[in-house]
XYZ file of C-alpha atoms in Angstrom:
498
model
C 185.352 -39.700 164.503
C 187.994 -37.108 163.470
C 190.016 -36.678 166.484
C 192.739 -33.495 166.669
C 195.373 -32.623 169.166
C 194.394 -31.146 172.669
C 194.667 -27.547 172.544
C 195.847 -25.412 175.319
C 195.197 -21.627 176.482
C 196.066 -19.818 180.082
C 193.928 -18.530 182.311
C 195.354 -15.435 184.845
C 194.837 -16.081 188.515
C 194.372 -12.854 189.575
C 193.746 -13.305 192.639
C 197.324 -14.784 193.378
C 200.609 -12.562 193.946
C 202.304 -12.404 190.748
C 199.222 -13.476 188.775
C 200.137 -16.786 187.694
C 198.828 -18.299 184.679
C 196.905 -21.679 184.927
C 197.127 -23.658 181.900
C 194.146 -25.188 180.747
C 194.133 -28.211 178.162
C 190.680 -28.943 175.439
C 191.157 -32.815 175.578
C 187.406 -33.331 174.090
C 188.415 -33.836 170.661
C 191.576 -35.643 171.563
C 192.421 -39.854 170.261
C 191.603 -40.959 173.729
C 189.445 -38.853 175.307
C 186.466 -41.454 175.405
C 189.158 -44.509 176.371
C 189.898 -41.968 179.398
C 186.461 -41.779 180.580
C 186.110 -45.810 179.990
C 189.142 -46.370 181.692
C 187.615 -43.986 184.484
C 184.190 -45.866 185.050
C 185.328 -49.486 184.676
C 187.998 -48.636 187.628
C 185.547 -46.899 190.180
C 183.382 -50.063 189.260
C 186.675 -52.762 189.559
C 188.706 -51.385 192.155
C 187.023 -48.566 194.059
C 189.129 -46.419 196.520
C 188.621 -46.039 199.984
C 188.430 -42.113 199.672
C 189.182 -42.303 203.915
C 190.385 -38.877 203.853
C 188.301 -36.821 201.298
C 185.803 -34.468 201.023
C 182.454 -34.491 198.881
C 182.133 -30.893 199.375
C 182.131 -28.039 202.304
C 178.826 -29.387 203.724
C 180.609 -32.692 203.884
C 183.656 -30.436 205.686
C 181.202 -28.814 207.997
C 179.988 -31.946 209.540
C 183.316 -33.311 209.968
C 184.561 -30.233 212.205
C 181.493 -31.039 214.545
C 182.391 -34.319 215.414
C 185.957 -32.729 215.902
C 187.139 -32.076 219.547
C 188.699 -28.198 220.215
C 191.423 -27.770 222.841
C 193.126 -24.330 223.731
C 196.159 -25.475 221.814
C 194.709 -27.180 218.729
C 195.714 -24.615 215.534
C 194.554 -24.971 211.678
C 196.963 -24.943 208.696
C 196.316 -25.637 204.702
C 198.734 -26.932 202.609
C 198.563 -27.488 199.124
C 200.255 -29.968 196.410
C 201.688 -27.895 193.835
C 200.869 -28.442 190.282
C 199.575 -31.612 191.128
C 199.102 -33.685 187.700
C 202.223 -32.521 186.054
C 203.914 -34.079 188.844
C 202.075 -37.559 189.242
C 204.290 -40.496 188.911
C 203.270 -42.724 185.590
C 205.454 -45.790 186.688
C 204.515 -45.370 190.324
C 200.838 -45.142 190.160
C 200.847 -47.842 187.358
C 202.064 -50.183 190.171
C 199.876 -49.141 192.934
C 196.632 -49.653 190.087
C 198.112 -53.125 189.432
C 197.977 -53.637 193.276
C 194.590 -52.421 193.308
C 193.149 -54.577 190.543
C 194.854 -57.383 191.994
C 193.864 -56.846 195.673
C 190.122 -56.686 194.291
C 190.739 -60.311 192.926
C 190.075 -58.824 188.584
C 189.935 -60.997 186.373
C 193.465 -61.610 184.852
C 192.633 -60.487 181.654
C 190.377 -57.799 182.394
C 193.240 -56.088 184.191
C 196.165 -56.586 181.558
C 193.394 -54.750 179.270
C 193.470 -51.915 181.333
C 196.654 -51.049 181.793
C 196.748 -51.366 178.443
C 194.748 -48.579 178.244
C 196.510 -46.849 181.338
C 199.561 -47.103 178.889
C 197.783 -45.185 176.279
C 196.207 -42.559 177.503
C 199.266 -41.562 179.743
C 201.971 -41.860 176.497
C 199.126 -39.411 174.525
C 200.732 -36.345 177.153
C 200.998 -33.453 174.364
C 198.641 -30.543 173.346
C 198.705 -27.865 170.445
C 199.108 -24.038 170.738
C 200.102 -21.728 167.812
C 200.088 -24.889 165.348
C 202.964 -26.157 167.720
C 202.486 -29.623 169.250
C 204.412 -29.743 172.798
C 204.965 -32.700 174.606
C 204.401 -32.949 178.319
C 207.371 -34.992 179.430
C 206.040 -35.805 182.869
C 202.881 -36.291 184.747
C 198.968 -37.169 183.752
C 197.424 -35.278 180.911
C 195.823 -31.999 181.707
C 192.544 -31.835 181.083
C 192.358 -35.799 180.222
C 189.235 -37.424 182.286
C 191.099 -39.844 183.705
C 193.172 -37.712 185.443
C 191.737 -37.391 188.863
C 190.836 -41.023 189.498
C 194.774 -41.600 188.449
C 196.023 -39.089 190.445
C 193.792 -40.252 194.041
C 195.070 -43.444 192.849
C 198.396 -42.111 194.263
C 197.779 -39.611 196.748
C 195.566 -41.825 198.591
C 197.849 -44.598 198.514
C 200.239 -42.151 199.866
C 197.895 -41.405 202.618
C 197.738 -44.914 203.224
C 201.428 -45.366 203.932
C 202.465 -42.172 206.080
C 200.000 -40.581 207.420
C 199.759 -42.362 210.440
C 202.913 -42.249 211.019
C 202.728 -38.138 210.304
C 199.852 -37.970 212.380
C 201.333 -40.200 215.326
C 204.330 -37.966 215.077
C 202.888 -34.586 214.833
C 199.990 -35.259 216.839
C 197.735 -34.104 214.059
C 194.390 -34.251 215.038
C 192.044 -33.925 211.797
C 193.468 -34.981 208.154
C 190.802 -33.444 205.535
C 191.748 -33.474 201.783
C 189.860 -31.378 198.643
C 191.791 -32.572 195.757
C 195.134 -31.102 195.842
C 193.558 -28.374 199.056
C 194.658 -30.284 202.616
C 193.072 -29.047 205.872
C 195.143 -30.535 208.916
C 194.059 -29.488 212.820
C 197.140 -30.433 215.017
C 198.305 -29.428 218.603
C 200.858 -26.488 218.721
C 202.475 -26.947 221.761
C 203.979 -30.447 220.013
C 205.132 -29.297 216.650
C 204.936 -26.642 214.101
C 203.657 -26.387 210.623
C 207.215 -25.644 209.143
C 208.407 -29.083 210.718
C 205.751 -30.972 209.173
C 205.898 -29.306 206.433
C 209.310 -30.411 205.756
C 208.202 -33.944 206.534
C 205.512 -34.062 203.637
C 207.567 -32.631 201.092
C 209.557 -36.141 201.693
C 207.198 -38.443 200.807
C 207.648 -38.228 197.577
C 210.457 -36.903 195.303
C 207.790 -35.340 192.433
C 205.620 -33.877 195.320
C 205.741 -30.708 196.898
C 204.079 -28.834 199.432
C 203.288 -25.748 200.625
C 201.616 -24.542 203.771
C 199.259 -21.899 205.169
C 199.132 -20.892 208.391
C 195.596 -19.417 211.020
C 195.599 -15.451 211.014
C 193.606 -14.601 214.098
C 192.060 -17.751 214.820
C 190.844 -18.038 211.149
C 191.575 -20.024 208.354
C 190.121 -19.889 204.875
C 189.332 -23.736 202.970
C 187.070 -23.721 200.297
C 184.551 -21.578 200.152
C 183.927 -20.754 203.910
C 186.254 -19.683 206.799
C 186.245 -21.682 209.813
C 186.556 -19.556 213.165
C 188.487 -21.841 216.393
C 186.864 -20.388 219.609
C 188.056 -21.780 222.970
C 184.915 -23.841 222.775
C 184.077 -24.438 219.214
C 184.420 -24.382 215.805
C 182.417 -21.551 213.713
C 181.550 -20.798 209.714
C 181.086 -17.999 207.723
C 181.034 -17.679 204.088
C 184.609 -16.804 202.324
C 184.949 -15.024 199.170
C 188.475 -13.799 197.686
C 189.636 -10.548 197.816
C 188.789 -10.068 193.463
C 184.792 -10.860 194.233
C 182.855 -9.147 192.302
C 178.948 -9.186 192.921
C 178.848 -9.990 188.988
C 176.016 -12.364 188.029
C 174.649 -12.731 185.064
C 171.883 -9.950 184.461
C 167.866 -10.382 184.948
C 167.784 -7.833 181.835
C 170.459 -9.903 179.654
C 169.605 -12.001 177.158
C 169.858 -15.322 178.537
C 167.852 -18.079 179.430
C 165.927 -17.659 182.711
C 167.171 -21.109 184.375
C 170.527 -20.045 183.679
C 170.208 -16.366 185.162
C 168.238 -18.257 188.539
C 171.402 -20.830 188.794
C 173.538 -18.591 190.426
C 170.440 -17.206 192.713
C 169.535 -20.631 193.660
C 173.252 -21.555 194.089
C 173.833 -18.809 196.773
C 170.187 -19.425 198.458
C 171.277 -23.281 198.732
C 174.430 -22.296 200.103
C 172.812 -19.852 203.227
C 170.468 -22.655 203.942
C 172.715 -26.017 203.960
C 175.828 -24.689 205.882
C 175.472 -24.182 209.425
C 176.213 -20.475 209.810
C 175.679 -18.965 212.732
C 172.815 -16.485 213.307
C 175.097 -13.163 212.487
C 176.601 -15.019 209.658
C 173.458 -15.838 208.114
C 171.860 -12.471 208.193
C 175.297 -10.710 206.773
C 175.176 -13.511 203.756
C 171.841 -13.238 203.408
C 172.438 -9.119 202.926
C 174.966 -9.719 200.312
C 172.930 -11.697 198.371
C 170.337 -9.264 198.356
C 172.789 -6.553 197.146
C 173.858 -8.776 194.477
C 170.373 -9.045 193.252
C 169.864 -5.142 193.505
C 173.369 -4.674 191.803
C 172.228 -7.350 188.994
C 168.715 -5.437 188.467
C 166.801 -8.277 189.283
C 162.936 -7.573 190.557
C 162.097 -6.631 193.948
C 160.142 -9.590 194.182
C 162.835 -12.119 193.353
C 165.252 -10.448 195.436
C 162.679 -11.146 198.505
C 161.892 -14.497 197.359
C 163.739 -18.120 198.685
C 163.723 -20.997 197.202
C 161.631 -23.361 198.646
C 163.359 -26.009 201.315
C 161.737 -28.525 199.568
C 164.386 -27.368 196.283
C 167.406 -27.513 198.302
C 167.223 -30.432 199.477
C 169.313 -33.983 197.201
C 166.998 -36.066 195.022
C 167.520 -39.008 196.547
C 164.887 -41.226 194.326
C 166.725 -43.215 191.586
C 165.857 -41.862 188.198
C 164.187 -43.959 185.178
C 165.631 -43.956 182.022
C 163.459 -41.705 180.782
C 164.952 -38.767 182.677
C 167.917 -38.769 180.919
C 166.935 -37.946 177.668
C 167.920 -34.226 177.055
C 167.721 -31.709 174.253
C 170.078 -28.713 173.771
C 168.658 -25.795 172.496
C 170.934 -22.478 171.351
C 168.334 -19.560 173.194
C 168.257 -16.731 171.045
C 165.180 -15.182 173.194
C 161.383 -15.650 173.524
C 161.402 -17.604 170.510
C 163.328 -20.288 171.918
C 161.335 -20.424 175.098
C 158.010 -20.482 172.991
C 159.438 -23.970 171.019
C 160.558 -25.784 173.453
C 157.234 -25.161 175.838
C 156.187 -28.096 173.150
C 158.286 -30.684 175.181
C 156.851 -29.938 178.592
C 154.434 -32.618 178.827
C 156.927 -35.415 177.261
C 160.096 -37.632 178.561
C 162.333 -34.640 177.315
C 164.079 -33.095 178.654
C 165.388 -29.029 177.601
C 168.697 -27.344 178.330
C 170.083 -24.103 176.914
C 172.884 -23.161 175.885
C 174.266 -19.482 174.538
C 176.748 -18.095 172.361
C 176.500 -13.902 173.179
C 178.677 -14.590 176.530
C 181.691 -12.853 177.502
C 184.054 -15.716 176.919
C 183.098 -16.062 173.461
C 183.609 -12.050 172.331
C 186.378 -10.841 174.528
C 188.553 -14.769 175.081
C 191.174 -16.040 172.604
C 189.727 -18.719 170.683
C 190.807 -22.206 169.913
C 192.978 -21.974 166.957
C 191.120 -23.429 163.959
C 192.168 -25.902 161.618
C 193.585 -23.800 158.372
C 192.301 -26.545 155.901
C 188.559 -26.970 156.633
C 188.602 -30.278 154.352
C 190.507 -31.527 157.243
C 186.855 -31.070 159.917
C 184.075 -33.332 159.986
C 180.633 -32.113 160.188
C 177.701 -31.938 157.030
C 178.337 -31.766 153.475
C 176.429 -30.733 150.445
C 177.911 -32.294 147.198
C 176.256 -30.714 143.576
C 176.547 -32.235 140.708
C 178.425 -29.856 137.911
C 175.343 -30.751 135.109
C 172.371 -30.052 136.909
C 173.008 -28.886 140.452
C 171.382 -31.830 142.201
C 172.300 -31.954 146.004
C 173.416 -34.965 147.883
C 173.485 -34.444 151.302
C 175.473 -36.355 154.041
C 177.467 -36.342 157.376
C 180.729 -37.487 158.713
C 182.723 -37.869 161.788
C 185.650 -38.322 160.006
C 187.248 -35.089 157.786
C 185.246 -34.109 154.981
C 188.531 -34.952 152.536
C 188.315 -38.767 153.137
C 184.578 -38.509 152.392
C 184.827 -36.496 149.435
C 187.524 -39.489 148.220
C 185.484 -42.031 149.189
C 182.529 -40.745 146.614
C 185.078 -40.331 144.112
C 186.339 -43.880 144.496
C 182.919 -44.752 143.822
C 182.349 -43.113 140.716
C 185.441 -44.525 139.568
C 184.805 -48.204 140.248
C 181.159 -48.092 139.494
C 180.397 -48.684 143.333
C 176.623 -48.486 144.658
C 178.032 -47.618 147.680
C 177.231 -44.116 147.397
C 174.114 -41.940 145.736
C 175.966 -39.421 144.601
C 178.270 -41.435 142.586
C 175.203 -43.118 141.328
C 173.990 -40.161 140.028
C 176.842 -39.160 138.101
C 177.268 -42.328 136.398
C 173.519 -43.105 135.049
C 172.800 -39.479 134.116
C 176.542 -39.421 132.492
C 177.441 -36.012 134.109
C 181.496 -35.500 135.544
C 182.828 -35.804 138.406
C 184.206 -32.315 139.393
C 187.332 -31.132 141.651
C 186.414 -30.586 145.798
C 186.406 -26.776 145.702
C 183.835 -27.119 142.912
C 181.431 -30.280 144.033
C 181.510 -29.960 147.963
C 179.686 -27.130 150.493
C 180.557 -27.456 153.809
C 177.405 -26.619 155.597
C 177.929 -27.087 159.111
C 181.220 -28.304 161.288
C 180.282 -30.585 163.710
C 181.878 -34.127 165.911
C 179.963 -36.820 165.632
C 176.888 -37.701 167.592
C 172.806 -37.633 168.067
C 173.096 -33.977 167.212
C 174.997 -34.345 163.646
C 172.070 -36.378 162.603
C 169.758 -34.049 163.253
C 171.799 -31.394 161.773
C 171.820 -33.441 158.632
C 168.123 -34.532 158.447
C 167.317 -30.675 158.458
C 169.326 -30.191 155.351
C 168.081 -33.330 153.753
C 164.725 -32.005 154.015
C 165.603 -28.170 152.805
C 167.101 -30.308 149.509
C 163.742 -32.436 149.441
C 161.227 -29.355 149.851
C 163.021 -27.957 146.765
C 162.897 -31.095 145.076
C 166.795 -30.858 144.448
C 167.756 -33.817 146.529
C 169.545 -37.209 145.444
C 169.064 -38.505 148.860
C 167.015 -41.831 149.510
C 163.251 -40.272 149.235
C 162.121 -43.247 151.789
C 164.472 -41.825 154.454
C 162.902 -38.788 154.119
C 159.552 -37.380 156.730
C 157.356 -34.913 156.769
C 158.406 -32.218 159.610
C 156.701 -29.375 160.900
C 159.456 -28.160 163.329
C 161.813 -28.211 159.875
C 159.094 -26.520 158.001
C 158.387 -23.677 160.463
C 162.251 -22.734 160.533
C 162.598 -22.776 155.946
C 159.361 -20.904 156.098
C 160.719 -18.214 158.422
C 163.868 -18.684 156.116
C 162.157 -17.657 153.146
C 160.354 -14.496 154.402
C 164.018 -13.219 155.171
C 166.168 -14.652 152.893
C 169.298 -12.724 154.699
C 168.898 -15.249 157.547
C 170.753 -18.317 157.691
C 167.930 -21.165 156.622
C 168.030 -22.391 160.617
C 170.326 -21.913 163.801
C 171.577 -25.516 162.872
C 172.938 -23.218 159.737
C 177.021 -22.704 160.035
C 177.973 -21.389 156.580
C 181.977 -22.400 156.246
């Protein structure tokens, strides 16, 4: 692998007073980004939390306000933990995972191992912006994966250890939690949400808390606004005051699953909350405008998706499912290949690179040296231009050393040095012997990526490669012969000239 530091960029939240920035943190190339999603999966499976007080989701909300009583004096407030991994404690919530382990009777050794881990992934708190490394003094890692199961770690021991006592005090009926987003139903003629407002901001010395009151019998959680009637509790679909009826367009160039997701999002929404008749019909009008505003078809804006669709796959899936492909959709073309797969255990997703993000965001900053990236090489011998072609996780100046330690000790450890040394040709300078033909982590993807440019070596009989490693391939043929009826292309989309 060739790991690099997390990089960080801001995001305005524009629909906030005093647009705020949120900072968000690239830990997917970062030292221990797959230790944090190991550390992750072998605590759910080890010590599991309780989750008492969270939600899966609104539905999830929905059903708990129906099995919730209403009185004339019950009221609704929302408070919310502010900047809530920054202010995790490390040493705290270190403890309460040793308790945890512990409690679930882990084997000894097993459990010093991950803390172990715990300790590394927390002490790797930095990120990189303008070339500058900063160093998070406090708190979980932003953007690490291990980062929410750490931080419910805490909160929901917490929970555990107050809020009966809050709720016995306050006489707060309903306790629901969202992540850092609390919903609490309590009775106003016995407190007030300043008073226990104060009270939760003393739980904990990093945590703080701040609160939102009803407005009219209304309060707005999620993604729906819950109505308190003298006699029940009602739903209707929320969206912030900076919605726009933006979707991506039927007439863009995009994928068609991806311009249906947002459809069959909003369709799945109407139909699995329990709006109320008026509600219904008024979100069922503004979907239809955003279809009209979005130019979809008549016919699709008419058009529901099936009950049948809406409903959680519930069967267990077979191995085979979860085999995917990613395609880059450039238009019909892309459609037409991948039709091939249909009938066969893989399965297609899209991705695209003409969004907005791409041409209006800042970018990542990228690495100034691009000997320091990993990806797929071509090295050329100075005599007679032979190509060896290879990949590597790690940067492409270790690899490039690595053949030229070779050719110096007389090692069979790589072709190209082989080369060199029986034909008695020179071993040239990096700028001079090495292409960079496509940057690229490591993974099932890289080795297609370098089988494809293998075989465009092999075709022209130029190739040192191992000829036994090397197929026949009509896909690869179909994209060099397209290649060579426009030679202004790049030879493939797998093509990244550096």
């Amino acid at each position: 692998m060739n790991p690099s530091a997390p990089t960080i960029k801001g995001l305005i939240k524009v629909h906030k007073a005093g647009q705020p920035i949120r900072p968000v943190v690239n830990w997917k190339n970062a030292p221990a980004y797959n230790l944090a999603k190991l550390f992750s999966q072998k605590m759910r499976q080890l010590a599991p939390l309780p989750n008492t007080h969270n939600l899966e989701n609104t539905r999830n909300l929905i059903e708990k306000l129906k099995h919730t009583p209403i009185l004339p004096h019950f009221r609704f407030a929302s408070l919310d933990i502010t900047n809530l991994y920054t202010n995790i404690p490390i040493k705290d919530t270190r403890d309460i995972l040793t308790d945890n382990l512990e409690q679930n009777n882990t084997n000894p050794e097993h459990k010093q191992e991950l803390l172990k881990w715990f300790d590394t992934i927390t002490n790797q708190n930095y990120f990189t912006h303008n070339g500058v490394i900063q160093i998070q003094k406090e708190g979980l890692a932003m953007g690490a994966p291990s980062s929410g199961l750490i931080s419910e770690t805490f909160l929901q021991q917490m929970e555990h250890r107050h809020l009966t006592r809050l709720s016995t005090k306050h006489k707060i009926i309903e306790y629901i939690r969202y992540v850092d987003d609390i919903l609490i139903i309590f009775y106003s003629n016995h407190t007030d949400i300043q008073t226990i407002l104060t009270d939760f901001n003393t739980l904990h010395p990093n945590l703080k808390f701040t609160a939102e009151t009803e407005t009219d019998n209304m309060i707005n959680y999620l993604d729906v606004t819950v109505h308190r009637t003298p006699t029940d509790w009602k739903i209707s679909i929320y969206r912030k005051p900076t919605f726009t009826d933006t979707i991506i367009p039927y007439t863009s160039n995009h994928p068609a699953q991806h311009k249906f997701a947002a459809v069959r999002f909003l369709y799945n929404r109407l139909n699995s909350y329990d709006l109320p008749t008026e509600e219904y019909n008024r979100e069922e009008q503004v979907i239809h405008n955003i279809l009209v505003n979005n130019s979809f078809p008549s016919r699709q804006q008419k058009k529901k998706p099936p009950p049948s669709k809406l409903k959680k796959q519930t069967e267990p899936r077979s191995a085979e499912d979860k085999k995917w492909v990613t395609f880059t959709y450039i238009g019909k073309e892309t459609t037409f290949i991948t039709n091939v797969f249909k009938r066969t255990n893989i399965k297609i997703a899209f991705r695209t690179e003409n969004t907005i993000g791409n041409r209006l965001l800042h970018r990542e900053q990228k690495t100034s040296d691009k000997y320091m990236l990993s990806g797929i090489y071509k090295l050329t011998c100075p005599v007679c231009s032979k190509a060896y072609v290879g990949q590597t996780g790690r940067n492409f100046q270790i690899r490039f050393n690595e053949h030229k330690h070779a050719f110096k000790t007389n090692s069979h450890t790589s072709k190209f040095a082989q080369h060199l040394i029986e034909h008695n040709h020179p071993f040239g300078n990096i700028q001079n012997t090495m292409q960079i033909l496509r940057r690229h982590r490591k993974g099932p993807h890289l080795n297609t990526l370098e089988k494809f440019h293998i075989y465009a070596e092999y075709v022209n009989s130029n190739h040192i490669n191992d000829s036994q490693t090397i197929f026949p391939n009509r896909l690869f043929d179909v994209l060099l012969k397209a290649h060579s009826k426009n030679p202004s292309l790049p030879p493939s989309p797998l093509h990244d000239q550096a």
